[in-house]
PDB file of C-alpha atoms in Angstrom:
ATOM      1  CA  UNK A 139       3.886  -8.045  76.233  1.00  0.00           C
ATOM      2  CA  UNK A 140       0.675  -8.567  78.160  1.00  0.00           C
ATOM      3  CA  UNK A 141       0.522  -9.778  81.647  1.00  0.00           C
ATOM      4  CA  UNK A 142       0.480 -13.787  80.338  1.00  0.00           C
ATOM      5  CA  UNK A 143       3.736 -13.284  78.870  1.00  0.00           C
ATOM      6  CA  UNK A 144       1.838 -13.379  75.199  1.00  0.00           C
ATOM      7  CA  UNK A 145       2.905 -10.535  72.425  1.00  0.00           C
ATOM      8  CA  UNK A 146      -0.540  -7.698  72.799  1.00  0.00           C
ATOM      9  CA  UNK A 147      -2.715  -7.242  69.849  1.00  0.00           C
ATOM     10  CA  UNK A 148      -1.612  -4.170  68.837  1.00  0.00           C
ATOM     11  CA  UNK A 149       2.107  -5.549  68.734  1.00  0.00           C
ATOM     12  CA  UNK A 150       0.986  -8.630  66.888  1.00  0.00           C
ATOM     13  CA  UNK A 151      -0.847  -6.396  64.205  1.00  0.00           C
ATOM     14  CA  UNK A 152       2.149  -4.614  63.928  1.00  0.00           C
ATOM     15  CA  UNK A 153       4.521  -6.958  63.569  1.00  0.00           C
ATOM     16  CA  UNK A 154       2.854  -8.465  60.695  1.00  0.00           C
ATOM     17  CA  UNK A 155       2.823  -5.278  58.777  1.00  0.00           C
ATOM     18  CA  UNK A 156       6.756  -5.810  59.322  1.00  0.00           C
ATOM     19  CA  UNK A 157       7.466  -9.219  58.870  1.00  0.00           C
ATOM     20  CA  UNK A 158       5.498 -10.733  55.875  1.00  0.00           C
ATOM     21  CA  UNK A 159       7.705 -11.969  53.116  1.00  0.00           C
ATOM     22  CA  UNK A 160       7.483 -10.482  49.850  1.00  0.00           C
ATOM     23  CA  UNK A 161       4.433 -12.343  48.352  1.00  0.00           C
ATOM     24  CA  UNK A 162       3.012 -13.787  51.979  1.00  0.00           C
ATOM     25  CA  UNK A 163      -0.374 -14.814  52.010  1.00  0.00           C
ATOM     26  CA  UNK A 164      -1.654 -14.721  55.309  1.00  0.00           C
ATOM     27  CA  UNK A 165      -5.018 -15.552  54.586  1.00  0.00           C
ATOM     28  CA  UNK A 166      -3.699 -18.719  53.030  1.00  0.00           C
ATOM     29  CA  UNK A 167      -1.588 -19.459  56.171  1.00  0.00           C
ATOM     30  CA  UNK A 168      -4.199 -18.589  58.511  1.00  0.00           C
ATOM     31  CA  UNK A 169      -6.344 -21.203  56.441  1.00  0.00           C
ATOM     32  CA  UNK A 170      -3.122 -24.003  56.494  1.00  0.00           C
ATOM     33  CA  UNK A 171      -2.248 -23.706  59.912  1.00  0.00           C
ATOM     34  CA  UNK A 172      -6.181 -24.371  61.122  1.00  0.00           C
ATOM     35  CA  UNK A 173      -6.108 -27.564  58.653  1.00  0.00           C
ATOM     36  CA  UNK A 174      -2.826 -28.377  60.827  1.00  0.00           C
ATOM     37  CA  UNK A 175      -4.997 -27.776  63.979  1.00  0.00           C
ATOM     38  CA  UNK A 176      -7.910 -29.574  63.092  1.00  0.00           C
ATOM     39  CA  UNK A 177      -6.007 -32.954  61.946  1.00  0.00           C
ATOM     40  CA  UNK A 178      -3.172 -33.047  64.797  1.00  0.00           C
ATOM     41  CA  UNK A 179      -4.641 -31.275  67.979  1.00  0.00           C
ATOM     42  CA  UNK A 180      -2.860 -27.980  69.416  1.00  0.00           C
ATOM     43  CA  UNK A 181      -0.070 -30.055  71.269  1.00  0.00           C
ATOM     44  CA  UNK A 182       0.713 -32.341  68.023  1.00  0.00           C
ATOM     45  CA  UNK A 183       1.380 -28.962  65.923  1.00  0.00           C
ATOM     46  CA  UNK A 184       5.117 -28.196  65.906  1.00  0.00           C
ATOM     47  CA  UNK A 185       6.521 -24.755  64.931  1.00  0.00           C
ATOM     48  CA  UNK A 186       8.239 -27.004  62.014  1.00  0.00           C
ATOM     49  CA  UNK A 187       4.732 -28.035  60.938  1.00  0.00           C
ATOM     50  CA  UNK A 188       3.150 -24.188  60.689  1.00  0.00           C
ATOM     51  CA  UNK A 189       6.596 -22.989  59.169  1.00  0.00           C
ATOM     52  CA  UNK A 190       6.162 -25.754  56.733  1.00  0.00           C
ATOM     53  CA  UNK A 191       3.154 -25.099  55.704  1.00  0.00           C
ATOM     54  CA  UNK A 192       3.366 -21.747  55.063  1.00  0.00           C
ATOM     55  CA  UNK A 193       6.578 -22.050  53.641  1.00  0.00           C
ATOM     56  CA  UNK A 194       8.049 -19.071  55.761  1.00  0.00           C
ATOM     57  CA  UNK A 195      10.920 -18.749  58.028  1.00  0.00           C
ATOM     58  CA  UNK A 196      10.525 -18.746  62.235  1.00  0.00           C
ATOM     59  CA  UNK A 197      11.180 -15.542  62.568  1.00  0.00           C
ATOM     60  CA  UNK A 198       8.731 -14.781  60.049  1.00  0.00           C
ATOM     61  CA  UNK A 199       6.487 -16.775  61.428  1.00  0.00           C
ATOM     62  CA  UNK A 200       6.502 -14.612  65.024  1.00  0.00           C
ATOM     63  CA  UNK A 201       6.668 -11.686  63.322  1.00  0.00           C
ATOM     64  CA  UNK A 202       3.399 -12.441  61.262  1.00  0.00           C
ATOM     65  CA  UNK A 203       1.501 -14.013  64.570  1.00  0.00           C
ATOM     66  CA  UNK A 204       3.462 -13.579  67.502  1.00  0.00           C
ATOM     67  CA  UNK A 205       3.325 -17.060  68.565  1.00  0.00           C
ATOM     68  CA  UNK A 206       1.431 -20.575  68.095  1.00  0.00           C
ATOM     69  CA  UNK A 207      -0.631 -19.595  70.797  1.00  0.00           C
ATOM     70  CA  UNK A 208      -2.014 -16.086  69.346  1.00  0.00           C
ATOM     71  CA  UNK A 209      -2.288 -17.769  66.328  1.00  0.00           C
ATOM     72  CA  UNK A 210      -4.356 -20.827  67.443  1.00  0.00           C
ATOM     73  CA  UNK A 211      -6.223 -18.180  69.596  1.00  0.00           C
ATOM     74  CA  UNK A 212      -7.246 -15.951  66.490  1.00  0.00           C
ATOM     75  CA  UNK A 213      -8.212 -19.239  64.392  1.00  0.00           C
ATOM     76  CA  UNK A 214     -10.758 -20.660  66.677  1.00  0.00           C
ATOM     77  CA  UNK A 215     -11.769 -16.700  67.579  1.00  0.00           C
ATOM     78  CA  UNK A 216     -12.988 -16.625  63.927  1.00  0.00           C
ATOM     79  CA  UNK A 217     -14.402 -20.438  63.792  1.00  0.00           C
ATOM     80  CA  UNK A 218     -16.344 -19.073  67.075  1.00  0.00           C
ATOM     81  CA  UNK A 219     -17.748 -15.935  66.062  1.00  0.00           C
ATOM     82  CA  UNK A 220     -18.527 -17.705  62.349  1.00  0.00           C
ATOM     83  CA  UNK A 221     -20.539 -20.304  64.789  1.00  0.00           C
ATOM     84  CA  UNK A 222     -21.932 -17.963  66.772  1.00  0.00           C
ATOM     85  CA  UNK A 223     -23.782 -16.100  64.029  1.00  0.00           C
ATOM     86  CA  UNK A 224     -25.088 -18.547  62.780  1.00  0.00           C
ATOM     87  CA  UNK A 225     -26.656 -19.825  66.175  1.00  0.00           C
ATOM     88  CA  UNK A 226     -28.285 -16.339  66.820  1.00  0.00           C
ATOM     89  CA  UNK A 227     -29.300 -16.364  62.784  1.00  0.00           C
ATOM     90  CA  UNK A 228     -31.521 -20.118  63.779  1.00  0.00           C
ATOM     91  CA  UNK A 229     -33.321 -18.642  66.777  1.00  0.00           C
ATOM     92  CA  UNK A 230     -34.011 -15.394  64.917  1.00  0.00           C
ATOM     93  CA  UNK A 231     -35.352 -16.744  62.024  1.00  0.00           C
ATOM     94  CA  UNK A 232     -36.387 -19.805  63.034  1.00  0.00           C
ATOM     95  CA  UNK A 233     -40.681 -20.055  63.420  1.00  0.00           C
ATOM     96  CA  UNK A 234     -40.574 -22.168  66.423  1.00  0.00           C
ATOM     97  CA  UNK A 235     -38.215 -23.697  68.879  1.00  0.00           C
ATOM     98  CA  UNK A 236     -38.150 -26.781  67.549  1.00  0.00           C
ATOM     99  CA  UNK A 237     -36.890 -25.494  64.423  1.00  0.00           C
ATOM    100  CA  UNK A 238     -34.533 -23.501  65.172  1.00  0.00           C
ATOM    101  CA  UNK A 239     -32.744 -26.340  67.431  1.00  0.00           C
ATOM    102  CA  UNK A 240     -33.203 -28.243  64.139  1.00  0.00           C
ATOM    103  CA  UNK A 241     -31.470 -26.232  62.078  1.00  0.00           C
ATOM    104  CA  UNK A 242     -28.477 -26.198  65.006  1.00  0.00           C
ATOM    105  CA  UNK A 243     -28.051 -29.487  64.988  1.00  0.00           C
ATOM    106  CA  UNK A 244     -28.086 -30.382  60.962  1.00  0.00           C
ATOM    107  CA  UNK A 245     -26.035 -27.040  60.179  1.00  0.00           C
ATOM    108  CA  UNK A 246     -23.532 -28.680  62.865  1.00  0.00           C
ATOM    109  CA  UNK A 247     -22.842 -31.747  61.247  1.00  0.00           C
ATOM    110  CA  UNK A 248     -22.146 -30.248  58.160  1.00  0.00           C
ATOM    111  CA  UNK A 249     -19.719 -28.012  60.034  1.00  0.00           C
ATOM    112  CA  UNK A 250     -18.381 -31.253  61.878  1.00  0.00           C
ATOM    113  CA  UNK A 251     -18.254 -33.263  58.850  1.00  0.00           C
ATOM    114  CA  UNK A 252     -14.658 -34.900  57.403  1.00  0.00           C
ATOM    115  CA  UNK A 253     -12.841 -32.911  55.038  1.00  0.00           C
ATOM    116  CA  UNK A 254      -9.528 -33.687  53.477  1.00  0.00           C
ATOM    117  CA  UNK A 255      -7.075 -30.411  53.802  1.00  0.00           C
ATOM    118  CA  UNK A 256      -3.029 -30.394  52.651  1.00  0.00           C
ATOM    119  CA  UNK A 257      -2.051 -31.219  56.375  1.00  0.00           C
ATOM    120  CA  UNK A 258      -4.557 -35.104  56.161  1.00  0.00           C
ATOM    121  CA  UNK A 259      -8.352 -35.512  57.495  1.00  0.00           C
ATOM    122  CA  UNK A 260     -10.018 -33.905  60.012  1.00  0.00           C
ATOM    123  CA  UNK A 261     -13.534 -33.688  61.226  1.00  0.00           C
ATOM    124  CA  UNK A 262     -15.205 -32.760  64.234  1.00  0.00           C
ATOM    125  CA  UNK A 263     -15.511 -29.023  65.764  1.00  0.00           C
ATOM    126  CA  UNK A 264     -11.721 -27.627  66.319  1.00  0.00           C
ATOM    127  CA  UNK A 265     -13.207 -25.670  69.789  1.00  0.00           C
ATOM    128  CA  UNK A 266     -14.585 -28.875  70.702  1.00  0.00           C
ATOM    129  CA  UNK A 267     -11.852 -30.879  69.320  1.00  0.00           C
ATOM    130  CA  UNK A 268      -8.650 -29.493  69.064  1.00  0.00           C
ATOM    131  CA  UNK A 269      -7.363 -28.059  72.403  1.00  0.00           C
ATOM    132  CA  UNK A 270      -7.922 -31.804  74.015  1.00  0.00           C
ATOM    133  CA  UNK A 271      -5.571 -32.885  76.338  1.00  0.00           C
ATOM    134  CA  UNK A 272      -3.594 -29.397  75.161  1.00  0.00           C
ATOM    135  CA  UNK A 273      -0.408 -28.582  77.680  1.00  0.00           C
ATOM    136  CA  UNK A 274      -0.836 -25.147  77.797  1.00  0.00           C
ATOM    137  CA  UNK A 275      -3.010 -23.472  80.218  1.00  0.00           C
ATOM    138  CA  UNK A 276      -3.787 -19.899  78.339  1.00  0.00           C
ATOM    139  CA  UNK A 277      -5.383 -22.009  75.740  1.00  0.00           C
ATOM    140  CA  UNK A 278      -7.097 -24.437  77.377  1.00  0.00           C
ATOM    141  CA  UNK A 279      -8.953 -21.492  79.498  1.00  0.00           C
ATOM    142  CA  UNK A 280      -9.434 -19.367  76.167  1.00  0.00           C
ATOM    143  CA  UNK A 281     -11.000 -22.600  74.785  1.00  0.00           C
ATOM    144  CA  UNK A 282     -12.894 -22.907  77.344  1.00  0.00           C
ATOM    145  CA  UNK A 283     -14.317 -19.211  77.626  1.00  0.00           C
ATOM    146  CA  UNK A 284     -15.075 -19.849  73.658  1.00  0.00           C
ATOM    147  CA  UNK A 285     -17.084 -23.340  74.354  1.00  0.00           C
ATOM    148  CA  UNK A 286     -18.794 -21.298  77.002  1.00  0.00           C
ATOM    149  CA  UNK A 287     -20.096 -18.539  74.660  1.00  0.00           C
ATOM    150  CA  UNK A 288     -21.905 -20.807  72.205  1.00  0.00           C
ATOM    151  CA  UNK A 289     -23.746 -22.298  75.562  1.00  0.00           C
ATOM    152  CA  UNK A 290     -24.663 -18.648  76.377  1.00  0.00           C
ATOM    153  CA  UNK A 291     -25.974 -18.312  72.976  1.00  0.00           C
ATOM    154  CA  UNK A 292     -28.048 -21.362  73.115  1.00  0.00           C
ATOM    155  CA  UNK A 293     -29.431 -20.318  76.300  1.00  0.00           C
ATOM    156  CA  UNK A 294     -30.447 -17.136  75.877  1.00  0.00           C
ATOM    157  CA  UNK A 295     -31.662 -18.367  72.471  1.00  0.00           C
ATOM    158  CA  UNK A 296     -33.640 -21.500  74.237  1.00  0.00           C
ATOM    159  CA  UNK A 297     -34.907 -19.036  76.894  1.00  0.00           C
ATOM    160  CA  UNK A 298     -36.999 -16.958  75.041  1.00  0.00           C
ATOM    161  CA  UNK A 299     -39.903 -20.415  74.336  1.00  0.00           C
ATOM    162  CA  UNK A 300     -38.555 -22.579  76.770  1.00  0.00           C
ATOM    163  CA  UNK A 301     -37.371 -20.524  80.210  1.00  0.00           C
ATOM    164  CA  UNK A 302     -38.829 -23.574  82.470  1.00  0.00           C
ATOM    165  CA  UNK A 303     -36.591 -26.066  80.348  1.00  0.00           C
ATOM    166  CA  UNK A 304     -33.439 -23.543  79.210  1.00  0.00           C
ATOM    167  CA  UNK A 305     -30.758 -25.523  81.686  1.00  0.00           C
ATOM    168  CA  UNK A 306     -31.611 -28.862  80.784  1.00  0.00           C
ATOM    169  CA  UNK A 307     -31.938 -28.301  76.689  1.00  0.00           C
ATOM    170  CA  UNK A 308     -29.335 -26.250  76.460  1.00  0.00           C
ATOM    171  CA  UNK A 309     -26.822 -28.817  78.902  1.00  0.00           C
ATOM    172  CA  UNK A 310     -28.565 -31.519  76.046  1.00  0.00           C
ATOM    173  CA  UNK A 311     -28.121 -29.745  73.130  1.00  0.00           C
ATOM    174  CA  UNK A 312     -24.049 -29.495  74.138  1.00  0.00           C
ATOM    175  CA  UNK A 313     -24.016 -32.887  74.455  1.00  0.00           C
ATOM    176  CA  UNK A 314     -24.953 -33.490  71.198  1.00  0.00           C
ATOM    177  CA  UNK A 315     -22.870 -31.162  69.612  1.00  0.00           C
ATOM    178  CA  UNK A 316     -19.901 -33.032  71.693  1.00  0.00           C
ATOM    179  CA  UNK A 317     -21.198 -36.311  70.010  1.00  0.00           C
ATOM    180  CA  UNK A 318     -21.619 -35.708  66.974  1.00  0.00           C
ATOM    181  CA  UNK A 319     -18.046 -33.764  66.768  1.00  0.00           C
ATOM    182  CA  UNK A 320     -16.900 -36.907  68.172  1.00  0.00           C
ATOM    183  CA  UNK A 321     -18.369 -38.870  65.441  1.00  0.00           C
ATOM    184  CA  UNK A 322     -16.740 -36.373  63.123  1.00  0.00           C
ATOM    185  CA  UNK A 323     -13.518 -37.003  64.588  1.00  0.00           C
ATOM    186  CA  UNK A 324     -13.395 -40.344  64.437  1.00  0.00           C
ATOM    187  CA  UNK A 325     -14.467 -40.442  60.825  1.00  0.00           C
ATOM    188  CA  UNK A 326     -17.717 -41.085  60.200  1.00  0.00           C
ATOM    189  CA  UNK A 327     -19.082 -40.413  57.236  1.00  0.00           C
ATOM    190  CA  UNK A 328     -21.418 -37.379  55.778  1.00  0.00           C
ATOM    191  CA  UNK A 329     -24.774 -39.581  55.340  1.00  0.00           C
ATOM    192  CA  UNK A 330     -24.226 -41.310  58.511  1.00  0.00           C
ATOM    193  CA  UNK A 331     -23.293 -38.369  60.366  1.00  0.00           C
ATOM    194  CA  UNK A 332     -26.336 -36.680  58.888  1.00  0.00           C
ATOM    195  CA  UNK A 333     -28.731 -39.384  59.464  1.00  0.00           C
ATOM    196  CA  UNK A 334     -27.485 -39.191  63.403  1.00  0.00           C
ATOM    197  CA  UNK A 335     -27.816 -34.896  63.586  1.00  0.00           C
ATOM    198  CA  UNK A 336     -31.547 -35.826  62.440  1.00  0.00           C
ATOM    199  CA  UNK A 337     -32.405 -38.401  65.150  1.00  0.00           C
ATOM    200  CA  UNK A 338     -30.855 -36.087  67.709  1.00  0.00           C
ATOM    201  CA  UNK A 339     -33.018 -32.855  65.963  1.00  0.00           C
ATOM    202  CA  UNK A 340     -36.094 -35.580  66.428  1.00  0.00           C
ATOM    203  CA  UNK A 341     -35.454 -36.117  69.731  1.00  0.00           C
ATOM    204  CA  UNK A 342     -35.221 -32.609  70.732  1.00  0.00           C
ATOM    205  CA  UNK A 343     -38.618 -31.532  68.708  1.00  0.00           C
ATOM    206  CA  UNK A 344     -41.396 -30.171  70.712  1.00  0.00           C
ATOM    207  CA  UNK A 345     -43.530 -31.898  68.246  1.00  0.00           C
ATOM    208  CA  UNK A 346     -43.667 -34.160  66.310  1.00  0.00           C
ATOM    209  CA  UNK A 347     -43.483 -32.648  63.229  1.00  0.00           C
ATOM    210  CA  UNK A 348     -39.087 -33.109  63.052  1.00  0.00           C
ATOM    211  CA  UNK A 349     -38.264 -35.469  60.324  1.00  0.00           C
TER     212      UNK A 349
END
């Protein structure tokens, strides 16, 4: 146990290696129990619900992940790092500011956008989304710490054309991530939502060249 009371990662990794069924797919239970997250919220996921859905036993279930909390931490780890690279990939490649914030922006409503999964709808960003209004402290903050990288990367990404403006585009750009996960949420649809991710990538062009 670490000092929050959670399993470590060493005795999570372990545990897995003893407590997969015969014939457990993890990656497919990883992937079920983030549809569950993404349609419910953390709170509104029961251990009935994961167990469910992957169709293994509790104690299975804690001896694969250690606990809903590890394994809602490790899903939005991976959504965050997946996000992350492709944040640093837009300023990188990107030939101007205004292009690469662009390419943010579009790439995140198709990220955001409503998909149906086994556990019903979801859209929106799950480390923007799902730990709202979430009862437990340890994942609020670890949400929180994640929501705080991808502002780091923007920054640091905004700084390097725009130091005199980094704060303020990088405070705007968040907001419109939050809105148009929002959006997502609530289910708008994929043109709409598009057609709203390019008025926002307009309104953040240094140019006018944006369409």
């Amino acid at each position: 146990m670490n000092e929050a009371g959670h399993p470590s990662a060493d005795a999570v990794k372990a545990a897995r290696k003893r407590g997969r069924p015969r014939g457990f797919d993890i990656d497919r239970a990883v992937d079920a129990a983030s549809d569950l997250f993404r349609a419910r919220g953390y709170d509104r996921v029961t251990l009935g619900d994961l167990t469910g859905a992957m169709e293994i036993n509790p104690p299975s279930f804690y001896a694969a992940f250690g606990s809903k909390a590890l394994l809602f931490k490790h899903i939005a780890d991976a959504y965050a790092a997946d996000w992350l690279t492709a944040l640093r990939a837009a300023f990188d490649e990107a030939p101007a500011l205004d292009r690469a914030l662009r390419r943010i922006i579009l790439d995140a409503a198709r990220r955001f956008a409503w998909r149906e999964g086994e556990a019903g709808g979801w859209g929106g960003c799950l480390i923007l989304e799902a730990a709202n209004n979430c009862s437990d402290a340890l994942v609020v903050a670890h949400i929180r710490k994640a929501r705080l990288t991808v502002a780091a990367a923007l920054y640091r990404g905004i700084s390097r054309e725009a130091p005199d403006r980094v704060v303020a585009l990088t405070d705007h750009v968040m907001l419109l991530l939050a809105g148009l996960s929002a959006m997502a949420r609530d289910g708008t649809g994929d043109e709409r939502l598009a057609a709203a991710a390019r008025q926002a990538a307009r309104g953040l062009s240094l140019d006018d060249r944006v369409e």
